[in-house]
Short mmCIF file of C-alpha atoms and ligand atoms in Angstrom, two decimals:
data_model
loop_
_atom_site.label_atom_id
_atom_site.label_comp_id
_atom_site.label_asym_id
_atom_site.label_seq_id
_atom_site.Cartn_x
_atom_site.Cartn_y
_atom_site.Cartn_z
CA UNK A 1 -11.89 13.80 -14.10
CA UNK A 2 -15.02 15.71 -12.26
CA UNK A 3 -14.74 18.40 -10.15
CA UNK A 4 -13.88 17.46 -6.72
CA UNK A 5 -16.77 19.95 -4.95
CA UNK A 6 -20.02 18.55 -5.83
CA UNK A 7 -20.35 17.14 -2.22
CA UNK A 8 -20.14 19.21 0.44
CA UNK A 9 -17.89 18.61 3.39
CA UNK A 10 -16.13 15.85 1.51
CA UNK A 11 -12.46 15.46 0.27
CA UNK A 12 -11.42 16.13 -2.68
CA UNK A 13 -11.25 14.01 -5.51
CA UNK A 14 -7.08 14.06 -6.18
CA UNK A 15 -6.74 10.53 -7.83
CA UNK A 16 -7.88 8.75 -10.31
CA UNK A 17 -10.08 6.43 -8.66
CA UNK A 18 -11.51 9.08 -6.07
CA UNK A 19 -14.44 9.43 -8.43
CA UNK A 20 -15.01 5.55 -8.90
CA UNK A 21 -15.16 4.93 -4.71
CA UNK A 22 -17.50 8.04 -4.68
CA UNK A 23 -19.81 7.02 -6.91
CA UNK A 24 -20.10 3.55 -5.51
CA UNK A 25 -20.63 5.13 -1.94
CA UNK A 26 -23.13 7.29 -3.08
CA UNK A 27 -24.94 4.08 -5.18
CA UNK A 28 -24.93 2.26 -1.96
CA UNK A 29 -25.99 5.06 0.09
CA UNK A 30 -29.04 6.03 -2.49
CA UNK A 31 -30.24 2.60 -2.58
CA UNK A 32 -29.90 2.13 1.52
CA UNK A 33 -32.32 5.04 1.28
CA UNK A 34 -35.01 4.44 -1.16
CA UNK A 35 -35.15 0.71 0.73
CA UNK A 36 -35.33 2.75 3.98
CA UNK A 37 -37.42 5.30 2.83
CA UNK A 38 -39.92 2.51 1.35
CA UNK A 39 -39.43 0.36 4.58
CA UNK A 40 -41.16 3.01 6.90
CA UNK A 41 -44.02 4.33 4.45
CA UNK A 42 -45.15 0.49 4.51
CA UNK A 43 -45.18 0.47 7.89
CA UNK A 44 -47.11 3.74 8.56
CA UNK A 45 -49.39 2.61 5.81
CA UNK A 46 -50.09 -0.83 6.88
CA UNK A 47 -50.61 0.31 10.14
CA UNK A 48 -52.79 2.54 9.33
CA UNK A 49 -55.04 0.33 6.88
CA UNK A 50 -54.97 -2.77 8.85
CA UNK A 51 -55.91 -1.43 12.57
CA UNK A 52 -57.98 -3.04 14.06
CA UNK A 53 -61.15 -2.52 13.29
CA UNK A 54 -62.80 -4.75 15.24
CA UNK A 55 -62.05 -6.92 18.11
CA UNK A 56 -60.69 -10.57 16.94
CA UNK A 57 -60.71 -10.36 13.70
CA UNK A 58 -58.99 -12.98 11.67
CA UNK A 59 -57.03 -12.52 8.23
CA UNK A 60 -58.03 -14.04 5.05
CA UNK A 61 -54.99 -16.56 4.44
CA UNK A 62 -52.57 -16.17 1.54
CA UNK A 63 -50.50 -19.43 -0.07
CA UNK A 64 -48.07 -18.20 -2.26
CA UNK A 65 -47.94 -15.30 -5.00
CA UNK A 66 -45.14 -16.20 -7.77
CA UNK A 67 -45.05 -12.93 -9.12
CA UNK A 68 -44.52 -11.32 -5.63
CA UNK A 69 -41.64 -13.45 -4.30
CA UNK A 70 -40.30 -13.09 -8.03
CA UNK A 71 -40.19 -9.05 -7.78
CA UNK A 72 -38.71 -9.35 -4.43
CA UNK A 73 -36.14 -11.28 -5.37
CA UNK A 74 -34.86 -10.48 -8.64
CA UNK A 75 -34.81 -6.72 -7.49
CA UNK A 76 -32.50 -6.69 -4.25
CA UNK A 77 -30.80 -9.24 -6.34
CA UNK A 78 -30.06 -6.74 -9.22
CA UNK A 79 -28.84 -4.24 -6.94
CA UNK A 80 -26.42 -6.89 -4.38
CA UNK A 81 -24.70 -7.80 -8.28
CA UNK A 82 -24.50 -3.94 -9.23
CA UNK A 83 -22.63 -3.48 -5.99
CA UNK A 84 -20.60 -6.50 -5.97
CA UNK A 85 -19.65 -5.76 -9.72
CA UNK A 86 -18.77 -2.04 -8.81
CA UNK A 87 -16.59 -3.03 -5.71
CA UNK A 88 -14.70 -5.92 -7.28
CA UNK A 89 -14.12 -2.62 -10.23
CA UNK A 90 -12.71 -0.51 -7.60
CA UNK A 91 -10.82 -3.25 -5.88
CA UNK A 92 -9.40 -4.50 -8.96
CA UNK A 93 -8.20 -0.92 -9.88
CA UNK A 94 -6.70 -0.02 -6.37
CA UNK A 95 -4.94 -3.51 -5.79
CA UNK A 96 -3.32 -4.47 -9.23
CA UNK A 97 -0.45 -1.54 -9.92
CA UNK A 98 0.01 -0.85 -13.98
CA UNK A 99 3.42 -1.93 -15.10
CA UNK A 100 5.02 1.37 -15.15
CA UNK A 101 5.12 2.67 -11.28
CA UNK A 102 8.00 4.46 -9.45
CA UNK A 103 8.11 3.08 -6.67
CA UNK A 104 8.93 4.79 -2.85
CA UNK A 105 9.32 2.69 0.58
CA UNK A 106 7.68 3.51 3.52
CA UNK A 107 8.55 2.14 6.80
CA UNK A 108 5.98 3.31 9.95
CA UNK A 109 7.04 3.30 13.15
CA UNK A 110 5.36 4.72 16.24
CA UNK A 111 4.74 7.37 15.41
CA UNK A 112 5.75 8.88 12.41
CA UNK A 113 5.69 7.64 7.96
CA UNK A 114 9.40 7.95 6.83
CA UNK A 115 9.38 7.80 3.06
CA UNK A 116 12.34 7.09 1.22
CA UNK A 117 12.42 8.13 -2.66
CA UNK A 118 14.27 6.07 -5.61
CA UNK A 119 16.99 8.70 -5.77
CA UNK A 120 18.02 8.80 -1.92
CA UNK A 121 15.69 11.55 -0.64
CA UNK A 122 14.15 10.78 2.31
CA UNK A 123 11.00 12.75 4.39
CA UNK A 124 9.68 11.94 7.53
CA UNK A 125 5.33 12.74 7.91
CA UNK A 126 5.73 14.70 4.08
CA UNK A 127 5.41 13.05 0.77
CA UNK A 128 6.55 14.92 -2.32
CA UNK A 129 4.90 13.27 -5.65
CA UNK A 130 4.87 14.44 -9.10
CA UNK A 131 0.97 14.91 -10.52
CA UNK A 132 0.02 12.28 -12.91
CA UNK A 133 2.55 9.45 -12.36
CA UNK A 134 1.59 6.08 -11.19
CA UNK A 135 3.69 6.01 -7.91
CA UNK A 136 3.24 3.04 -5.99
CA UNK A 137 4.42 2.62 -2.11
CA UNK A 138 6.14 -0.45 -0.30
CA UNK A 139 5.29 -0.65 2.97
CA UNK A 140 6.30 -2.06 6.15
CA UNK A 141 6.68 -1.26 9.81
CA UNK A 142 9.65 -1.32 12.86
CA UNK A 143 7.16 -2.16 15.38
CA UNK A 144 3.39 -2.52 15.89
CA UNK A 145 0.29 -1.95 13.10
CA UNK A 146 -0.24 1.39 11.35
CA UNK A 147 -2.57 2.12 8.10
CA UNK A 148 -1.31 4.50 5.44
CA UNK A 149 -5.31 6.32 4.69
CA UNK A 150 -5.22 9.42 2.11
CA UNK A 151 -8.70 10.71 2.26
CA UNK A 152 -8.44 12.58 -1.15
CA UNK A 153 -6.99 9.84 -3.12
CA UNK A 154 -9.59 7.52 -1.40
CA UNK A 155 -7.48 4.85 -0.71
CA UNK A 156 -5.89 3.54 2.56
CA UNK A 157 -3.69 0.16 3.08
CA UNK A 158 -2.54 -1.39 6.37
CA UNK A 159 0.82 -1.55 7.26
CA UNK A 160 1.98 -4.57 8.95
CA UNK A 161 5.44 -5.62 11.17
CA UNK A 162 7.16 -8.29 9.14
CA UNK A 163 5.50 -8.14 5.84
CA UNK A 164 5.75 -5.84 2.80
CA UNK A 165 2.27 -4.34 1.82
CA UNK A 166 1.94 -2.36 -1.24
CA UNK A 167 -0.32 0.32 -1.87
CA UNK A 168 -0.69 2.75 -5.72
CA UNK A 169 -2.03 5.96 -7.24
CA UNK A 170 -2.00 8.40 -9.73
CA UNK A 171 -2.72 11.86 -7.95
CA UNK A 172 -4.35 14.64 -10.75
CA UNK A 173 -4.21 17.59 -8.96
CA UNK A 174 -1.69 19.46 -7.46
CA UNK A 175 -2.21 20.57 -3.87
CA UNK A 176 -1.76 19.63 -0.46
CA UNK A 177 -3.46 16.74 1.02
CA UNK A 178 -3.51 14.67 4.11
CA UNK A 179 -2.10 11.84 5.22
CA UNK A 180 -2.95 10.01 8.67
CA UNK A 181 -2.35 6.50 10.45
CA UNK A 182 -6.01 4.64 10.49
CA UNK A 183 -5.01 1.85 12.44
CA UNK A 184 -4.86 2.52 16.10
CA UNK A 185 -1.15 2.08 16.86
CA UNK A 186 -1.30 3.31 20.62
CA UNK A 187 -0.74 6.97 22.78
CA UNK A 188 0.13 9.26 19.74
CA UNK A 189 -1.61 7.70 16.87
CA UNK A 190 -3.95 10.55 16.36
CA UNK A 191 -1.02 12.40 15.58
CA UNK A 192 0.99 10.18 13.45
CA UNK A 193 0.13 11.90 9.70
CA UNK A 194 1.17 14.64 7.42
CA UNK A 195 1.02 15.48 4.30
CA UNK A 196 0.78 14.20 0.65
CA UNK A 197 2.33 17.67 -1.75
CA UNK A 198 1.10 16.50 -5.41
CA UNK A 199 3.30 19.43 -7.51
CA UNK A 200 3.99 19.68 -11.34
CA UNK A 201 6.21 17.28 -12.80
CA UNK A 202 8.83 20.26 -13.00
CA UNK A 203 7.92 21.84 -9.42
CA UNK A 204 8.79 18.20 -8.37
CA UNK A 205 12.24 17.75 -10.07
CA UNK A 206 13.02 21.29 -8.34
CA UNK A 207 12.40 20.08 -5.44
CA UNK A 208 14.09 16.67 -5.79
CA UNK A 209 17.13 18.70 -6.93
CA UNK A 210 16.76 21.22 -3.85
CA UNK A 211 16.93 17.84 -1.81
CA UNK A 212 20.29 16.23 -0.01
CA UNK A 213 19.70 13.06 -1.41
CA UNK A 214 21.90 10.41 0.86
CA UNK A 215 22.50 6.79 -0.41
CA UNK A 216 20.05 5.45 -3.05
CA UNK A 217 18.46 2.40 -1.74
CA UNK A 218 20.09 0.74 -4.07
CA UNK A 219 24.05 1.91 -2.82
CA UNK A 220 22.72 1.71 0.55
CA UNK A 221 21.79 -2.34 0.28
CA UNK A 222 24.99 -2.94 -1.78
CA UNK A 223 26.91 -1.25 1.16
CA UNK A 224 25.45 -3.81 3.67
CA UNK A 225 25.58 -6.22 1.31
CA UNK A 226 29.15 -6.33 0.16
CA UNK A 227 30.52 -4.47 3.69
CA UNK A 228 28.75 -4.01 6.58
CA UNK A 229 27.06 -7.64 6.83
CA UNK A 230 29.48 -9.66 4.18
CA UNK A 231 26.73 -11.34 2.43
CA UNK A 232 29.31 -10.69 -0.28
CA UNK A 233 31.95 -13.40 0.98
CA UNK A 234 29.65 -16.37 0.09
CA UNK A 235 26.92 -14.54 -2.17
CA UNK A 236 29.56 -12.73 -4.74
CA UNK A 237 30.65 -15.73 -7.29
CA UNK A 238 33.83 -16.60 -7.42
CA UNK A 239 35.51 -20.08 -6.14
CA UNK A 240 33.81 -19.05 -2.17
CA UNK A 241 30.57 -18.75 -3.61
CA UNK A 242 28.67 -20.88 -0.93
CA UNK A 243 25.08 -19.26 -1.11
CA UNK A 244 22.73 -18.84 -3.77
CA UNK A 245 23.63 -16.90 -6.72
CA UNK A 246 21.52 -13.52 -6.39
CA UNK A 247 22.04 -12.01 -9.78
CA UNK A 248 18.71 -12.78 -12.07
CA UNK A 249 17.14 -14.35 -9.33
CA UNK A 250 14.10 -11.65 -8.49
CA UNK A 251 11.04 -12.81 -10.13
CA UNK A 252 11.51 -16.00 -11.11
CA UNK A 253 10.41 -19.64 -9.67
CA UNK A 254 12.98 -20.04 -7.18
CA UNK A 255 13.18 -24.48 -6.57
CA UNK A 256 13.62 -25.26 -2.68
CA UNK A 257 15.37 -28.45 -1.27
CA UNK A 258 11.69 -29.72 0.24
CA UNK A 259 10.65 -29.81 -3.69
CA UNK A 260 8.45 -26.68 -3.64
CA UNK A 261 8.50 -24.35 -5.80
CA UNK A 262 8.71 -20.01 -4.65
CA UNK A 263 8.70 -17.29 -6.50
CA UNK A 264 11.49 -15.02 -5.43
CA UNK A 265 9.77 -11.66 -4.59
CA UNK A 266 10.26 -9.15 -1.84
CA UNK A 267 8.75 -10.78 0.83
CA UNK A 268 11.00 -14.19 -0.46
CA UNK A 269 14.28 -11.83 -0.26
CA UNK A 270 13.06 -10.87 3.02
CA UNK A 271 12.69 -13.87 4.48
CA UNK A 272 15.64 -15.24 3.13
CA UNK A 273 17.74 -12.40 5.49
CA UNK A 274 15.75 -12.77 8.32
CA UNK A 275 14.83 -16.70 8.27
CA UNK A 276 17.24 -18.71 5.90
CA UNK A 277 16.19 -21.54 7.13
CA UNK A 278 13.30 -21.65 6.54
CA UNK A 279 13.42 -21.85 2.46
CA UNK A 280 16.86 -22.96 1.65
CA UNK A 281 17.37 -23.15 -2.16
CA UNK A 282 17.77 -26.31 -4.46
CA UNK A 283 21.43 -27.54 -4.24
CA UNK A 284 22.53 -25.22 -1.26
CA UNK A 285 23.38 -26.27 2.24
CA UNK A 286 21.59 -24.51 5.29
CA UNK A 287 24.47 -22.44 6.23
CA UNK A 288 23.22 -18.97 6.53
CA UNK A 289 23.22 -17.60 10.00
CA UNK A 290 19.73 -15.37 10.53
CA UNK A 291 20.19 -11.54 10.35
CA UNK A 292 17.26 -10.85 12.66
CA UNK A 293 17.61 -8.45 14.69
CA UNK A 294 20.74 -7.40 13.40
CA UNK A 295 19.06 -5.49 10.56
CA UNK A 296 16.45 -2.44 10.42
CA UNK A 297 13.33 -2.63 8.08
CA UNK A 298 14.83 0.05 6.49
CA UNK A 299 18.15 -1.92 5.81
CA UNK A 300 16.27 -4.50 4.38
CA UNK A 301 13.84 -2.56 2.53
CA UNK A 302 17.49 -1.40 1.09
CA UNK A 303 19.03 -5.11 0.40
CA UNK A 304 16.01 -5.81 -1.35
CA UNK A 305 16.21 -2.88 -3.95
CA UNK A 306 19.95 -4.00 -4.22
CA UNK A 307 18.92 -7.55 -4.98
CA UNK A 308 16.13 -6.32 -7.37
CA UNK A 309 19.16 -4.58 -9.04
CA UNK A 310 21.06 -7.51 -10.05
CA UNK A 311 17.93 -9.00 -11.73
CA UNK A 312 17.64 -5.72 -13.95
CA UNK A 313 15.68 -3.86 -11.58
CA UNK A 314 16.39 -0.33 -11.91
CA UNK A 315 15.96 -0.26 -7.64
CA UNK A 316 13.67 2.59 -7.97
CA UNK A 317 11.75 1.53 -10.64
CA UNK A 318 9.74 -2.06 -10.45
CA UNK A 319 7.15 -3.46 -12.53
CA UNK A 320 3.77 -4.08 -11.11
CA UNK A 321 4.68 -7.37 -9.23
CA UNK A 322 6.98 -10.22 -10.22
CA UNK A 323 4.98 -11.25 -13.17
CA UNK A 324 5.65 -8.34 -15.63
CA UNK A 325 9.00 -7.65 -16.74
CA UNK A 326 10.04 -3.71 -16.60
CA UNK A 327 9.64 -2.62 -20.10
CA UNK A 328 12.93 -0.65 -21.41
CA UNK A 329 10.64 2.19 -22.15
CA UNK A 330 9.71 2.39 -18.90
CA UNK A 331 12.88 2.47 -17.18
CA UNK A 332 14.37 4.92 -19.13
CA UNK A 333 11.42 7.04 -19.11
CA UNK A 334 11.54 7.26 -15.42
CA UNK A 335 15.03 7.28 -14.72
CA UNK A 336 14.84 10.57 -16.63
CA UNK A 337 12.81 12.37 -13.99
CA UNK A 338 13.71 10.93 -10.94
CA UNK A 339 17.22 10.23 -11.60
CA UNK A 340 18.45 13.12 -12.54
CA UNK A 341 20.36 13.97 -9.16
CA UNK A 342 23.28 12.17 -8.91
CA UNK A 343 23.17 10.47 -5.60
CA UNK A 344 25.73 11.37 -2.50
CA UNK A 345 27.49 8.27 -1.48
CA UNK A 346 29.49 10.09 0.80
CA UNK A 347 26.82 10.55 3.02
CA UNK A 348 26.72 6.66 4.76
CA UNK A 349 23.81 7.02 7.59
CA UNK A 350 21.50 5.56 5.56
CA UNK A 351 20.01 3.92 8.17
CA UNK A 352 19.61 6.65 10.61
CA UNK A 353 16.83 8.88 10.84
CA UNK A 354 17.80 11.01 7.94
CA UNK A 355 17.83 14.66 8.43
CA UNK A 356 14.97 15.14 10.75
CA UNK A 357 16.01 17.02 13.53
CA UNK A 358 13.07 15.98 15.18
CA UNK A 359 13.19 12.33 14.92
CA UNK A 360 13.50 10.56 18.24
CA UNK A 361 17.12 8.58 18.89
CA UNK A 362 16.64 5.13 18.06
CA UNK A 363 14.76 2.89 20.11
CA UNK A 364 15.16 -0.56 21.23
CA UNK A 365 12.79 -2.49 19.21
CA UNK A 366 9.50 -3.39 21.37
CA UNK A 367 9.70 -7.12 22.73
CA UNK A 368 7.13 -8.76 21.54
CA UNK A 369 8.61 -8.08 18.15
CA UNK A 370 11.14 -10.96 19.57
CA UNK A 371 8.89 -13.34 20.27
CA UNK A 372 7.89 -13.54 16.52
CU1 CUA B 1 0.24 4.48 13.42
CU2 CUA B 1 -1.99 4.68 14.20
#
């Protein structure tokens, strides 16, 4: 792609579609000119040639001129479809993930990012990628609003309590870029950021292998899962097998007992552990207690990469929304390079706060998260 410094005093241009919001900034911002520019010469030239020249003077009057009101039509018209055609380019690109992404959760939380990788490694306010991979990040929050925003990669998502948003790139240079919170998220926002470290695909395996990996997300969900919340005893198969069968279910059409018809993504899985009444499958009774409040959003984020893993989803690894099946290539390909650690399952605090000796002691949740 270009060079990043033909602008001065801007970030660079580390991702594939830097270039592509740049040049439709700088579109907008020549055309905002020449229309300024051309605004204020009128003026100073109409005032000029129509002063008055003497007193009460009338105007001839004027009905109408086709080819006028054509020209100043068709030309702010050409340039509102030129930008609208540009944006929806950009858009498209930055909201519709290819099929092969790895994929790394983020949960936010006042106020500090804490990433968690496929193979276990977790950061808190640093994000490792490898250059040239399409990595794509699932987000959600513990408490209030934040906004992942990556100046040099020119793309930013929010990040919202009680939803998964999902945001992609492809960074293509190595180098060290920031990272900051552009939602205002209260007293410390201004410092809740960090860093983005794009390295070499081998500088990155180094450092995933120089990493204490803990649980995958993956072994952490099937802990809760088949332990520490027994969604095994009536999930699992077998003659007690009173909810839903999990296995296959992500991404398909999922039929509910109202007749409607849901397609079992992340936010459905979700949902399900948090509000099971709410969309109670075909043929099932409503017999689920609610886990709310009993489980972290990072505990979910994990029983939803287990429950992607029964359907074939390599947890780490997930194809660019529930429409697109994984490709075999794909998973392969990528368990290659970021599997290549075997994960420590002897290391069980995968909910805590990881290895960050600076990390706060949990908090109690915020009320008004309660009252949702
Ligand atoms: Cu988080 Cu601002």
């Amino acid at each position: 792609m270009q060079e990043n410094s033909w602008v001065p005093l801007f970030p660079e241009q580390a991702s594939t579609f830097a270039w592509q919001v740049d040049i439709l900034y700088f579109y907008m911002l020549a055309v905002s000119t020449v229309v300024g520019i051309g605004i204020v010469v009128a003026i100073i030239f109409f005032f000029v040639k129509y002063r008055e020249k003497e007193k009460y003077a009338t105007g001839a009057e004027i009905h109408g001129s086709i080819g006028l009101e054509t020209t100043w039509s068709i030309i702010p018209f050409i340039f509102a479809m030129t930008v609208f055609v540009g944006g929806a380019y950009v858009f498209y690109n930055q909201t519709r993930p290819p099929a092969d992404t790895t994929e790394i959760y983020v949960v936010g939380k006042q106020w500090m990012w804490k990433f968690q990788h496929g193979s276990g490694q977790r950061e808190i306010n640093e994000l490792h990628v490898p250059v040239g991979r399409n990595i794509k990040l699932t987000m959600t929050t513990e408490d209030v609003l934040h906004d992942v925003y990556i100046p040099a990669f020119r793309t930013k998502m929010d990040v919202i309590p009680g939803r998964y948003t999902t945001l992609w790139f492809n960074a293509i240079k190595p180098g060290k870029y920031h990272l900051y919170c552009a939602e205002y998220c209260g007293l410390n926002h201004s410092g809740m950021g960090g860093w983005v470290y794009v390295m070499e695909q081998r500088d990155f395996d180094n450092w995933l292998s120089g990493n204490v990996s803990g649980q995958t997300p993956v072994q952490a969900g099937q802990d809760l899962f088949q332990n520490k919340l027994g969604c095994a005893t009536c999930h699992q198969g077998g003659q007690n097998q009173r909810g839903a069968k999990l296995e296959g279910i992500y991404g398909t059409d999922v039929k509910l007992t109202n007749g409607q018809t849901v397609k079992a993504d992340d936010e459905y899985i979700r949902n399900s552990i948090l509000n099971p009444g709410g969309q109670i499958v075909e043929g099932y009774q409503p017999i689920m207690p609610t886990f709310k409040g009993q489980v972290t959003e990072e505990q979910l984020v994990s029983l939803v990469a287990y429950i992607k893993s029964l359907s074939g989803n390599a947890g780490n690894q997930t194809s660019a929304g529930s429409t697109t099946p994984t490709s075999e290539s794909t998973m392969t390909n990528n368990a290659n390079t970021t599997g290549t650690i075997p994960p420590r399952a002897d290391r069980g605090d995968s909910n805590s706060q990881g290895s960050n000796p600076n990390a706060p002691p949990n908090r109690s949740e915020p009320t008004n998260r309660q009252e949702r």
